[in-house]
Amino acid sequence: RARVPGPVQAAEPGPGGGVIRFSRSELRITVAVNGAVFWGWDGAGPEPSYALAGRCPEPDPRAVLEPDTNGGWRVVAERVTVSVSRHGAVEVCTPGGVMLRRDLPPRWWEPVGGGAARWVQRSEVAADARFFGLGGRASGPRLRDGTYRLWNTDPGHAFGSGDDPLYITMPVQLVVADAAAHLVFHDSSWDGTVTLLEGEEGAGSGHDRTGRCELRMEGGPLRCWVMVGTPARVLHTWASLTGAPALPPAWALGHHHARWGFGSEQEVRRIVAGYQERGLPLDAVHLDIDHYDDHQVFTVDHERFPKLPTLAEELRRDGIRLVSIVDPAVKAEQGNTVYDSGTAVDAFVRDPSGRTVEGVVWPGETVFPDFTDARVRAWWGGLYEERLALGFAGFWHDMNEPTSFSAFGESTLPRSARHALEGRGGDHREAHNVYALCMARAAYEGLRGLAPGERPFLFSRSGWAGMQRYGGTWSGDVATGWPGLRASLSLVLGLGLCGVPYSGPDVGGFDGSPSPELFLRWFQLGAYLPLFRTHASMRAGRREPWEFGSEVLEHARVALLERRRLLPYFMTLAQLARRTGAPYVRPVWWGAPEDRALRDCEDAFLLGDALLVAPVLDPGTDRRAVQLPRGRWYDTATEQAYEGPGQVLVDAPPARIPVLARAGAVLPVRNEDGGTGLEVWAPARGRTGGGLVVPDAGDGWGEPEIERYVARWEGRRVVVRREDENGVREPSRPVRVRGLG
């Protein structure tokens, strides 16, 4: 039989909340100074945790545990009220008393003979609420009714919108309702499922049906964090808890070209020359596993890449960086330098009997470092010295769910495999979902030591809550096709709402040969996403823009040049993401979550506050509907003005996708001379506008000053001024005002 908390017995106030004791369990509840609420059952505290960055925030001294009606207890804080019933139901309400979430008393199933207990937590949310998050989900960004698994998984094939789970799963939900948004994070890395059922207003005899969520976990502590407020406030609190997003170097915000199967230095030079001869911007080239010696990590095939440092140096002189793939699996063979050094420090995962666990990955029989051991992370981080010496400037982690092709019942390590888990000890059931997160930490910390003056560039196929501290991610092997294009946008939006702002898809899809129309529309979308990278399998068609004909080439050139022009804006968004946790790519409801029409819009997005991007996601489209938030919006191509909220039809010819600018927006753009100017979209009469500019202080660790600009009408002119602690002054940057007709 399942164990439940039972009736309340006593309560003990403490800092920020206290402990409520039931007959068969106890609940610890604390409100932190940043507004986040923590609660843990059965004595679970917030630490240890792989999600948290540093120590827990301090308790809020103003939040006090006090008796509630009907024998329950409650904690009242500035942003939230949490009530606990006498049988253990936990209700989260706005300060005005509107219920956002009600967690019913949990249930545990204790295994015979001891060990981790399975548990289930059922919850109710408002009837109008919509679910987002849970990591990277191809079917999102809004999560429909269904069951979603929490187990990082390599699907083993190019995936489409119906595939679930994928590479990054997180027990992180962002729930958006009329009253407020809230983020809930159940801090257990074990396997589990989340079953969602959206509510319905007026269901059954005129009564609302609340939304439902059921979380089933195979083990781990039953503990969670809840943050309440606007989406911006919630993500800011989440970042303060789990860590600021890593700031990519400026070049990583440009255009990347990758392929599994470049095969040789000559092929890399041919591709780069193709970009240069056609005047197409290129900022990075990525080398896949085919540049390794027999697919062995931290090696080079010297026959096909005989002068890799020279190639890297020549490319860097042209403003192009080399990025190396890095896989965690190490070929299990004496004489392999990584295997020998790892064996010497006992770095590899073992089974319960003490034997090294072996799997099969690209090099053949392989072993796997235990990244949950600080000693192993230090060893692995030092291995990147070999990559830096070759001239690589960035790193792309792959196959780190971790994936093994051998049949342990699923394509990963056996669940009985033992891990250090920071000295606590445990097995792969607990370590699996945080394996890639710990690998990213090893690399990031290693690179900080090896090249302290440069910001590391890392992105990882797998990860978990908090992965933004070390870098970003990409779609993985998204299928070539229109559904894959749509899934690409879903993944970026969903990951951003889980606190991972830097991501992007394989433009064109990983497999197959996209039609010229599909490639172009994917390329145009990619130009407005944080990670803008073309990539494909060696068995897929080419991805160079000139391979699709002269018309596609010219339209792709327009997209590339617009990306180059917007680089100062992307850098500002990256700097703001690090400071506030706000993603670059945001749902159109970001500023107005109470607008239900916007909550249901999944085919457009906001890029920062200034731009609304409406990609073409269906074939044969030259005109599309766009759902506008409140205010005036300008078509950036025609400068035609539209008034929101509402839906408008906008031209979407092959040459471009619709991009609209918010009236009053001030955004930094790259001038023809390479400097940064201000593009200002005229505010509506009687209104003011503005914007922020955060210049990049180089690829190091400088803290650039935030520049604040205000735009307003003065008579018949739009005037732009900079405001700071020294007062108001004229902008030192060139200004161009648009939208004046």
XYZ file of C-alpha atoms in Angstrom, residues 8 43 160 165 178 205 266 281 290 313 317 326 333 342 520 540 551 640 663 690 702 709:
22
model
C -1.041 16.898 10.895
C 13.292 15.612 5.698
C 10.146 14.453 -35.664
C 11.600 11.869 -24.916
C -4.652 34.597 -16.261
C -22.908 21.768 -16.080
C 40.958 20.307 -48.374
C 29.608 35.915 -43.716
C 35.441 12.127 -38.921
C 45.426 29.853 -37.599
C 43.020 35.395 -39.483
C 33.878 16.002 -28.066
C 42.370 0.017 -25.599
C 41.903 7.757 -17.225
C 15.605 28.544 -47.424
C 22.458 13.751 -46.203
C 17.642 32.340 -56.172
C 3.737 49.528 -42.773
C 6.903 50.978 -32.025
C 13.282 53.042 -25.535
C 34.806 42.661 -18.851
C 17.979 55.160 -24.529
